[in-house]
Amino acid sequence: GSFGDYGGQYVPEALMPALQELEDAYERYVLENEDGFLDEFRERMRDFGGRPTPLQRADRLSERYDREIYLKREDLLHGGAHKLNNALGQVLLAKYMGKERIIAETGAGQHGTATAMAAAHLDMPCEIYMGRTDVNRQRPNVYRMRMNGAEVNPVEAGSATLKEAINETMRDWATTVERTHYVIGSVVGPHPFPQMVRDFQAVIGEEIRDQIQEQAGRLPDSVVACAGGGSNTMGTFHAFVPDEAVDLYAVEAGGSSLEIDEDAGLAPNSATLSTGTDGVLHGAMTKLLQGGDGQIVESHSVSAGLDYAGVGPELSHLVETGRVTPTNVDDDAALNGFHRLSRLEGIIPALESSHALGYLEEEHDELGDLVVVNVSGRGDKDLETVLEETEKRELEAAPDVEVFDQ
Amino acid sequence: GSFGDYGGQYVPEALMPALQELEDAYERYVLENEDGFLDEFRERMRDFGGRPTPLQRADRLSERYDREIYLKREDLLHGGAHKLNNALGQVLLAKYMGKERIIAETGAGQHGTATAMAAAHLDMPCEIYMGRTDVNRQRPNVYRMRMNGAEVNPVEAGSATLKEAINETMRDWATTVERTHYVIGSVVGPHPFPQMVRDFQAVIGEEIRDQIQEQAGRLPDSVVACAGGGSNTMGTFHAFVPDEAVDLYAVEAGGSSLEIDEDAGLAPNSATLSTGTDGVLHGAMTKLLQGGDGQIVESHSVSAGLDYAGVGPELSHLVETGRVTPTNVDDDAALNGFHRLSRLEGIIPALESSHALGYLEEEHDELGDLVVVNVSGRGDKDLETVLEETEKRELEAAPDVEVFDQ
Amino acid sequence: MTDEARSENDAAYDSDVEAAIRENHPALVTYITAGDPSLEDTKAYVEALDRGGSDLIELGLPFSEPIAEGQTIQAAINRALAAGTTPDGFFELVEDLETEAPLLVMTYYNMILQYGSEADVRPFVERAAEAGLSGIIVPDLPAEESDPLREACDDNGLDLVFIIAPTTEGERLDSIMSQVSGFAYVQARLGTTGARANVSGATHDSLARLSEYDVPKAVGFGVSKGEHATEIVEAGADGVIVGSALIDIISSSETPGDAVDALEAKAAELKRGARRGADSLTVDPEERPEPEQP
Amino acid sequence: MTDEARSENDAAYDSDVEAAIRENHPALVTYITAGDPSLEDTKAYVEALDRGGSDLIELGLPFSEPIAEGQTIQAAINRALAAGTTPDGFFELVEDLETEAPLLVMTYYNMILQYGSEADVRPFVERAAEAGLSGIIVPDLPAEESDPLREACDDNGLDLVFIIAPTTEGERLDSIMSQVSGFAYVQARLGTTGARANVSGATHDSLARLSEYDVPKAVGFGVSKGEHATEIVEAGADGVIVGSALIDIISSSETPGDAVDALEAKAAELKRGARRGADSLTVDPEERPEPEQP
């Protein structure tokens, strides 16, 4: 249950039997395809989810950066992001395990909507915990979850955002663990979650590997993915880890600054791999944004989906061993990346994915001749944020907004 | 250039040479694949658009209706609806024709966003005409077009909605026709548009035909698609027209009533095929919603995308000859269809597509044992409308909305 | 126009429409929308245009989707529809009118198709002839789609006027010019109807291109001033067509009486402008076919 | 607790923590969060709990992500963090305290790892021992991950207390019970910490399941009243653990002085309740192992 020094199962004793049960189910169903679990999963991801997603040559970016740029189009997956790979895998696994109920937490709402969608598809009762603040500012995602028949439980405690929602979901799970599966949304949490979520997401890199060889005739020189918790990152990288010649770049949210304000308990970034230190959070030993005493600081990014103070333990390990290069770009670069892809390629990317595109703009000279960038999701959900943040700034890639103002 | 008594080229003389030029280009590039046009189109629809889209067995609908229900997942196409098939085809064709500029009109914004996306992808300057009223109520789509680099020209005249936007686009085209291509958004307008748009959309039915035979071992008994202008309808039906044993159902928007209020110039529905009479609108002879004098009435549907007083001439012909069965369901049935698919299958459908699902609920006994329904688009764009309209009604399939109100 | 006058002209020309152009060279053709702001007002306006020197008057029968019109005429149509203008009301107005100038109806094809409640053009054409109209102009009916309407017009002694656009060239131009009935409506520029500040260069190109065809040519789209008329006639046109500039007068006049006066004055200005153009051709030393003078 | 008292107990039991439970049977274990609302107040509260009859006192060192806590303790932790509570301040408080009852620190694993600025547990454990703490409870550290911390605790003479959940069964239960140090913290029900109205049926099941193991058992999660203590001791527990009910007193008292009085009274109520439970067992005719009385 560990990746070098990282990983583990740092959870309350009450949850340990459930983790052992999950580990057992993971090994049987996911690793050994017992009862045809994997076959059903793959078929549903094809028919319900829309896999495989395309690998698209980006003509204008290729010209702009004078190298071959390919985009992995996870934005085309059902729900608008790679999230469904994991949500559907876990809900299906819960069903195979005989669980009667699904819970999950969500911050901006992407994991919650993917889980609600998967639960509706598989006819599993589903409850999503979401901070009241997030409920209020992410209405459309709340609506989507409700439309899919999920209960949305607003969490009123503290700042009423992701952290409180995680705590509340943990409480629910600790109370109902015998009949409930907790669908963790990224490659984080206690073993076997980081490994299992990675395996559900690994289809991204597996498809890229086949597609790039078919389309470009060889493996890429460089693979770039954004990293928050790290599920799209690990999903993209996993198939390439053994290919030493393929460089892997995890692009984190540099936010507005890489400095931590320890007195305020704030990091104006989410660059955990780039700047974090080892510690234990939400069940695993990994790199964290924390103060010297061990208190977790509040992270920040213009992209809500990257806004997390931890990161998957396997990524910490791959960074520590030098296999993955941690990098980051700031909010401005991500916003420019958003506008640039929208305008040049006709793809409105998620703000999360826009970080990978920002990196491409800033550091393409570091990259090889054949580059794959994972577009982990679509940006419709981010339009309001992008407009707001764009108006505050002078961004070279942004369209003028006069028509919006009338 | 006609389908039985329907079709034709009822346009100002100034546009006739452009139509002839387009007809020539359509024949050479689309029908004869000159310069590999079709190959490039198909490749881009695969890599950029995400084709093929899945055909998914709907487990819970199949159980509910006691027959095999399959869903064609056009909601997974890039942009969230089948619209891109046509927009990309026409923008690419304009490029092959040496045009320098793209224009289009949009009502709710779906065709505008698809066109803007395609134009960005193919590096074509693009201007979209949109009534000021629609600009104000469809902000997210305006943003998306702007993000993709398209100019959005608000039209202030009259009721400032789709009709005025069409007139204004016609004016632009009549002025700039030599260097501009007008991307008509449905199987309407003068020849060769209805035929050409159908051909670009026909991939829907072609894929269904292959997929259903692979998955169910035979052709379907019944194929159901919603119909406004009719592009998803003809796209879905075209491959099946020669298969006499396959029944084709075009489900129109019954709105709140099928009666026309001629004094007010209003039809509280868009059920053109079901209730319309023959006439000429926007370049073609087809079935229309019109008063006795020949004035076109304003149509209405809860679904903006079906809200059009005309319909594609080929559909008029197929209805007239009995090959396609025209049907309709009202706003309530569509809203219930929206909620039902969201809750039972984890797919939030466009309100347009929800009409096909409403028909399935109301008349499934009319259908055969193996049914395909086209889910023409996703419903994220309709969330606000659905909430508003749901609150006004008692809908059996709607979730309670208490969590929204806090 | 009186029946008497009409039969007189029939002898010399194919139709009274052609006669009105040829015999009044350089002719002034005026357009307003019937029912804007009411049919009663339209009657007074048409008579004013007639007095002012119009040689031919086009009366618009409003249609809800005027795709060939600019914003000025579209707005006039909206006002006329809001006032409840119907085809029957329109024909009654025509029957009431006493003008020197022959009258044409300008409308969209669907209005013609639906009249008499079947998708058939004949009831409309018959009623038009009966009401005393001399011809029909249909902006959304190109030559290729016009057979049914032309046959009906022929059978009822009406002209079906075709529009020649700047893009109309080659074989299509030959074909359309060979079918001209009444006169060729020469569209001065690409785009829609509407008053403009200048005469388009396309006008000169078009008239040059059309000079080889021996049919009367009247130029419209964008003509608003006497000087425009002068320039267009100098360029070889047999007439000028003015519409939006007249609608502007109607919509901006404070009282119907003001509009009547202004319309008559505007028509006179345009007619004078056209004549100046013809005069300058007459004194031009270069050889040209002498335009006929009434 | 004084060093003198500690060395005395060492003879009879493995640790002073075990001694505190065994010798004070039925024992009362109390918990409050250090620094809520200030470390100075905490000092007074701990002394009040000691006076009221606590046999063992758990002091919470606040961590920003208390995933095992209910809302009551989470709120206390937030207040303590807002007041600027740090590990160093915590240890200074412990050094200042004069209590009969041994003290345990309850905190999350990351706080232990980070102390001394390396990801190493030893600096924390050494400082804890130096400050006079007798043991450590870590709600997010299951037995499987506890080797490094246990070794450090062993080396420094501290107990590492394990939590036994209602879901802890079979081999894992055997394994954990064989490693018990100090006492077994028996979690009364699934879920998180927090005062409840009733004692859970799971408590009885758990104690029955644990009866075969000869280790001291103290029951927590949801205990808030004297009657709960009675029922739990009757069910076979060697002690009861109370936390959220005390936090409620602290957060609802108008002055720190009120809280001091109420905490002492609550501790006394709970201790009396526990004794009633022990007494009822003593007069129970059924055969049971006679609980030790101090």
GROMACS .gro file of N, CA, C and O in nm, chain B residues 232-304:
model
  292
  638ASN      N    1  -3.088   1.725  -3.680
  638ASN     CA    2  -3.058   1.598  -3.614
  638ASN      C    3  -3.154   1.490  -3.662
  638ASN      O    4  -3.119   1.373  -3.669
  639THR      N    5  -3.274   1.533  -3.698
  639THR     CA    6  -3.375   1.440  -3.747
  639THR      C    7  -3.330   1.376  -3.878
  639THR      O    8  -3.326   1.253  -3.891
  640MET      N    9  -3.299   1.460  -3.975
  640MET     CA   10  -3.256   1.406  -4.104
  640MET      C   11  -3.122   1.332  -4.090
  640MET      O   12  -3.100   1.230  -4.155
  641GLY      N   13  -3.035   1.384  -4.004
  641GLY     CA   14  -2.909   1.316  -3.981
  641GLY      C   15  -2.930   1.175  -3.928
  641GLY      O   16  -2.861   1.080  -3.967
  642THR      N   17  -3.027   1.163  -3.840
  642THR     CA   18  -3.056   1.032  -3.781
  642THR      C   19  -3.129   0.941  -3.880
  642THR      O   20  -3.102   0.822  -3.889
  643PHE      N   21  -3.222   0.999  -3.954
  643PHE     CA   22  -3.310   0.917  -4.040
  643PHE      C   23  -3.246   0.876  -4.172
  643PHE      O   24  -3.280   0.771  -4.228
  644HIS      N   25  -3.159   0.962  -4.226
  644HIS     CA   26  -3.122   0.948  -4.367
  644HIS      C   27  -3.076   0.806  -4.404
  644HIS      O   28  -3.120   0.750  -4.505
  645ALA      N   29  -2.992   0.748  -4.319
  645ALA     CA   30  -2.941   0.615  -4.352
  645ALA      C   31  -3.049   0.508  -4.349
  645ALA      O   32  -3.033   0.400  -4.405
  646PHE      N   33  -3.161   0.538  -4.281
  646PHE     CA   34  -3.267   0.439  -4.267
  646PHE      C   35  -3.382   0.457  -4.366
  646PHE      O   36  -3.472   0.374  -4.370
  647VAL      N   37  -3.380   0.566  -4.440
  647VAL     CA   38  -3.493   0.592  -4.531
  647VAL      C   39  -3.517   0.473  -4.627
  647VAL      O   40  -3.631   0.433  -4.646
  648PRO      N   41  -3.410   0.412  -4.681
  648PRO     CA   42  -3.437   0.299  -4.770
  648PRO      C   43  -3.484   0.174  -4.697
  648PRO      O   44  -3.536   0.082  -4.760
  649ASP      N   45  -3.465   0.165  -4.566
  649ASP     CA   46  -3.506   0.045  -4.491
  649ASP      C   47  -3.652   0.058  -4.453
  649ASP      O   48  -3.686   0.106  -4.344
  650GLU      N   49  -3.739   0.011  -4.540
  650GLU     CA   50  -3.883   0.034  -4.519
  650GLU      C   51  -3.934  -0.021  -4.386
  650GLU      O   52  -4.032   0.027  -4.331
  651ALA      N   53  -3.866  -0.124  -4.335
  651ALA     CA   54  -3.915  -0.187  -4.211
  651ALA      C   55  -3.882  -0.104  -4.087
  651ALA      O   56  -3.932  -0.133  -3.979
  652VAL      N   57  -3.798  -0.004  -4.104
  652VAL     CA   58  -3.762   0.080  -3.989
  652VAL      C   59  -3.855   0.201  -3.985
  652VAL      O   60  -3.854   0.284  -4.076
  653ASP      N   61  -3.934   0.210  -3.879
  653ASP     CA   62  -4.025   0.324  -3.865
  653ASP      C   63  -3.949   0.445  -3.812
  653ASP      O   64  -3.869   0.433  -3.719
  654LEU      N   65  -3.979   0.560  -3.872
  654LEU     CA   66  -3.909   0.683  -3.835
  654LEU      C   67  -4.008   0.781  -3.772
  654LEU      O   68  -4.111   0.812  -3.833
  655TYR      N   69  -3.977   0.830  -3.651
  655TYR     CA   70  -4.066   0.920  -3.580
  655TYR      C   71  -3.998   1.054  -3.556
  655TYR      O   72  -3.894   1.059  -3.490
  656ALA      N   73  -4.057   1.158  -3.610
  656ALA     CA   74  -4.006   1.293  -3.586
  656ALA      C   75  -4.092   1.358  -3.478
  656ALA      O   76  -4.212   1.379  -3.498
  657VAL      N   77  -4.031   1.387  -3.364
  657VAL     CA   78  -4.107   1.439  -3.250
  657VAL      C   79  -4.089   1.590  -3.243
  657VAL      O   80  -3.979   1.640  -3.217
  658GLU      N   81  -4.197   1.662  -3.265
  658GLU     CA   82  -4.190   1.808  -3.263
  658GLU      C   83  -4.232   1.862  -3.128
  658GLU      O   84  -4.283   1.789  -3.041
  659ALA      N   85  -4.211   1.992  -3.114
  659ALA     CA   86  -4.247   2.060  -2.989
  659ALA      C   87  -4.394   2.096  -2.993
  659ALA      O   88  -4.435   2.183  -3.070
  660GLY      N   89  -4.473   2.030  -2.911
  660GLY     CA   90  -4.616   2.061  -2.902
  660GLY      C   91  -4.641   2.187  -2.821
  660GLY      O   92  -4.753   2.238  -2.819
  661GLY      N   93  -4.536   2.237  -2.753
  661GLY     CA   94  -4.548   2.361  -2.677
  661GLY      C   95  -4.659   2.350  -2.573
  661GLY      O   96  -4.674   2.247  -2.508
  662SER      N   97  -4.740   2.455  -2.560
  662SER     CA   98  -4.849   2.450  -2.463
  662SER      C   99  -4.982   2.416  -2.529
  662SER      O  100  -5.078   2.380  -2.462
  663SER      N  101  -4.987   2.427  -2.663
  663SER     CA  102  -5.112   2.396  -2.733
  663SER      C  103  -5.083   2.388  -2.883
  663SER      O  104  -4.989   2.450  -2.932
  664LEU      N  105  -5.161   2.310  -2.954
  664LEU     CA  106  -5.140   2.299  -3.099
  664LEU      C  107  -5.219   2.404  -3.178
  664LEU      O  108  -5.209   2.411  -3.300
  665GLU      N  109  -5.297   2.485  -3.112
  665GLU     CA  110  -5.378   2.586  -3.181
  665GLU      C  111  -5.295   2.710  -3.212
  665GLU      O  112  -5.216   2.754  -3.130
  666ILE      N  113  -5.319   2.769  -3.329
  666ILE     CA  114  -5.255   2.895  -3.363
  666ILE      C  115  -5.348   3.011  -3.326
  666ILE      O  116  -5.468   3.004  -3.348
  667ASP      N  117  -5.290   3.114  -3.264
  667ASP     CA  118  -5.367   3.235  -3.239
  667ASP      C  119  -5.331   3.333  -3.350
  667ASP      O  120  -5.233   3.406  -3.342
  668GLU      N  121  -5.414   3.333  -3.456
  668GLU     CA  122  -5.375   3.407  -3.576
  668GLU      C  123  -5.377   3.558  -3.554
  668GLU      O  124  -5.293   3.631  -3.605
  669ASP      N  125  -5.470   3.605  -3.471
  669ASP     CA  126  -5.478   3.748  -3.444
  669ASP      C  127  -5.349   3.798  -3.381
  669ASP      O  128  -5.298   3.904  -3.416
  670ALA      N  129  -5.298   3.720  -3.289
  670ALA     CA  130  -5.175   3.762  -3.222
  670ALA      C  131  -5.052   3.722  -3.304
  670ALA      O  132  -4.941   3.760  -3.270
  671GLY      N  133  -5.072   3.645  -3.410
  671GLY     CA  134  -4.958   3.599  -3.489
  671GLY      C  135  -4.871   3.502  -3.414
  671GLY      O  136  -4.751   3.496  -3.434
  672LEU      N  137  -4.932   3.422  -3.324
  672LEU     CA  138  -4.855   3.332  -3.239
  672LEU      C  139  -4.902   3.188  -3.252
  672LEU      O  140  -5.022   3.161  -3.254
  673ALA      N  141  -4.806   3.096  -3.259
  673ALA     CA  142  -4.835   2.955  -3.243
  673ALA      C  143  -4.767   2.912  -3.114
  673ALA      O  144  -4.646   2.925  -3.104
  674PRO      N  145  -4.842   2.865  -3.015
  674PRO     CA  146  -4.776   2.826  -2.890
  674PRO      C  147  -4.714   2.687  -2.903
  674PRO      O  148  -4.719   2.606  -2.812
  675ASN      N  149  -4.655   2.659  -3.018
  675ASN     CA  150  -4.591   2.530  -3.042
  675ASN      C  151  -4.495   2.548  -3.160
  675ASN      O  152  -4.489   2.657  -3.220
  676SER      N  153  -4.420   2.444  -3.192
  676SER     CA  154  -4.338   2.446  -3.313
  676SER      C  155  -4.362   2.319  -3.393
  676SER      O  156  -4.269   2.263  -3.451
  677ALA      N  157  -4.486   2.274  -3.392
  677ALA     CA  158  -4.519   2.146  -3.455
  677ALA      C  159  -4.551   2.163  -3.603
  677ALA      O  160  -4.662   2.140  -3.650
  678THR      N  161  -4.450   2.203  -3.677
  678THR     CA  162  -4.466   2.237  -3.817
  678THR      C  163  -4.510   2.118  -3.901
  678THR      O  164  -4.600   2.128  -3.985
  679LEU      N  165  -4.444   2.005  -3.881
  679LEU     CA  166  -4.477   1.887  -3.961
  679LEU      C  167  -4.616   1.835  -3.927
  679LEU      O  168  -4.689   1.786  -4.013
  680SER      N  169  -4.653   1.848  -3.800
  680SER     CA  170  -4.782   1.795  -3.755
  680SER      C  171  -4.897   1.886  -3.795
  680SER      O  172  -5.006   1.839  -3.823
  681THR      N  173  -4.875   2.017  -3.794
  681THR     CA  174  -4.988   2.109  -3.810
  681THR      C  175  -4.969   2.213  -3.919
  681THR      O  176  -5.062   2.288  -3.947
  682GLY      N  177  -4.848   2.221  -3.978
  682GLY     CA  178  -4.819   2.332  -4.070
  682GLY      C  179  -4.881   2.316  -4.208
  682GLY      O  180  -4.936   2.211  -4.242
  683THR      N  181  -4.871   2.423  -4.286
  683THR     CA  182  -4.919   2.421  -4.424
  683THR      C  183  -4.805   2.463  -4.516
  683THR      O  184  -4.708   2.525  -4.472
  684ASP      N  185  -4.819   2.429  -4.644
  684ASP     CA  186  -4.711   2.454  -4.739
  684ASP      C  187  -4.692   2.603  -4.767
  684ASP      O  188  -4.788   2.677  -4.779
  685GLY      N  189  -4.568   2.642  -4.779
  685GLY     CA  190  -4.538   2.780  -4.813
  685GLY      C  191  -4.389   2.798  -4.832
  685GLY      O  192  -4.314   2.700  -4.832
  686VAL      N  193  -4.346   2.922  -4.849
  686VAL     CA  194  -4.205   2.951  -4.874
  686VAL      C  195  -4.151   3.037  -4.759
  686VAL      O  196  -4.207   3.141  -4.729
  687LEU      N  197  -4.046   2.988  -4.697
  687LEU     CA  198  -3.981   3.065  -4.593
  687LEU      C  199  -3.830   3.043  -4.601
  687LEU      O  200  -3.785   2.930  -4.620
  688HIS      N  201  -3.757   3.151  -4.587
  688HIS     CA  202  -3.611   3.144  -4.584
  688HIS      C  203  -3.553   3.058  -4.696
  688HIS      O  204  -3.464   2.977  -4.673
  689GLY      N  205  -3.608   3.077  -4.813
  689GLY     CA  206  -3.544   3.018  -4.929
  689GLY      C  207  -3.599   2.888  -4.980
  689GLY      O  208  -3.556   2.839  -5.084
  690ALA      N  209  -3.693   2.826  -4.906
  690ALA     CA  210  -3.742   2.696  -4.950
  690ALA      C  211  -3.892   2.684  -4.936
  690ALA      O  212  -3.953   2.745  -4.848
  691MET      N  213  -3.949   2.602  -5.023
  691MET     CA  214  -4.088   2.561  -5.009
  691MET      C  215  -4.092   2.446  -4.908
  691MET      O  216  -4.019   2.347  -4.924
  692THR      N  217  -4.172   2.463  -4.806
  692THR     CA  218  -4.178   2.358  -4.703
  692THR      C  219  -4.304   2.378  -4.621
  692THR      O  220  -4.388   2.462  -4.653
  693LYS      N  221  -4.319   2.300  -4.516
  693LYS     CA  222  -4.432   2.320  -4.426
  693LYS      C  223  -4.397   2.432  -4.327
  693LYS      O  224  -4.284   2.441  -4.279
  694LEU      N  225  -4.497   2.514  -4.300
  694LEU     CA  226  -4.475   2.633  -4.218
  694LEU      C  227  -4.587   2.651  -4.117
  694LEU      O  228  -4.698   2.605  -4.139
  695LEU      N  229  -4.555   2.725  -4.013
  695LEU     CA  230  -4.659   2.777  -3.925
  695LEU      C  231  -4.693   2.916  -3.973
  695LEU      O  232  -4.613   3.008  -3.961
  696GLN      N  233  -4.811   2.933  -4.036
  696GLN     CA  234  -4.845   3.061  -4.094
  696GLN      C  235  -4.994   3.088  -4.080
  696GLN      O  236  -5.074   2.996  -4.065
  697GLY      N  237  -5.027   3.216  -4.085
  697GLY     CA  238  -5.166   3.253  -4.089
  697GLY      C  239  -5.221   3.235  -4.230
  697GLY      O  240  -5.146   3.209  -4.324
  698GLY      N  241  -5.352   3.252  -4.245
  698GLY     CA  242  -5.416   3.231  -4.374
  698GLY      C  243  -5.365   3.325  -4.483
  698GLY      O  244  -5.357   3.289  -4.600
  699ASP      N  245  -5.323   3.444  -4.444
  699ASP     CA  246  -5.273   3.542  -4.540
  699ASP      C  247  -5.132   3.511  -4.587
  699ASP      O  248  -5.085   3.570  -4.684
  700GLY      N  249  -5.061   3.425  -4.510
  700GLY     CA  250  -4.924   3.395  -4.548
  700GLY      C  251  -4.821   3.459  -4.456
  700GLY      O  252  -4.701   3.445  -4.480
  701GLN      N  253  -4.867   3.530  -4.354
  701GLN     CA  254  -4.771   3.583  -4.258
  701GLN      C  255  -4.724   3.468  -4.169
  701GLN      O  256  -4.803   3.385  -4.124
  702ILE      N  257  -4.593   3.465  -4.146
  702ILE     CA  258  -4.537   3.361  -4.060
  702ILE      C  259  -4.570   3.396  -3.916
  702ILE      O  260  -4.555   3.512  -3.875
  703VAL      N  261  -4.615   3.298  -3.839
  703VAL     CA  262  -4.647   3.326  -3.699
  703VAL      C  263  -4.525   3.297  -3.612
  703VAL      O  264  -4.435   3.224  -3.653
  704GLU      N  265  -4.524   3.353  -3.494
  704GLU     CA  266  -4.414   3.323  -3.401
  704GLU      C  267  -4.443   3.189  -3.336
  704GLU      O  268  -4.548   3.169  -3.277
  705SER      N  269  -4.345   3.100  -3.345
  705SER     CA  270  -4.361   2.970  -3.282
  705SER      C  271  -4.318   2.981  -3.136
  705SER      O  272  -4.260   3.080  -3.095
  706HIS      N  273  -4.350   2.878  -3.060
  706HIS     CA  274  -4.299   2.875  -2.923
  706HIS      C  275  -4.277   2.733  -2.874
  706HIS      O  276  -4.356   2.643  -2.897
  707SER      N  277  -4.165   2.717  -2.804
  707SER     CA  278  -4.140   2.591  -2.734
  707SER      C  279  -4.055   2.621  -2.613
  707SER      O  280  -3.977   2.717  -2.612
  708VAL      N  281  -4.069   2.539  -2.511
  708VAL     CA  282  -3.982   2.552  -2.394
  708VAL      C  283  -3.836   2.528  -2.435
  708VAL      O  284  -3.744   2.574  -2.369
  709SER      N  285  -3.819   2.461  -2.547
  709SER     CA  286  -3.685   2.437  -2.600
  709SER      C  287  -3.654   2.536  -2.711
  709SER      O  288  -3.712   2.530  -2.819
  710ALA      N  289  -3.562   2.626  -2.682
  710ALA     CA  290  -3.529   2.731  -2.780
  710ALA      C  291  -3.483   2.671  -2.912
  710ALA      O  292  -3.508   2.726  -3.019
   0.00000   0.00000   0.00000
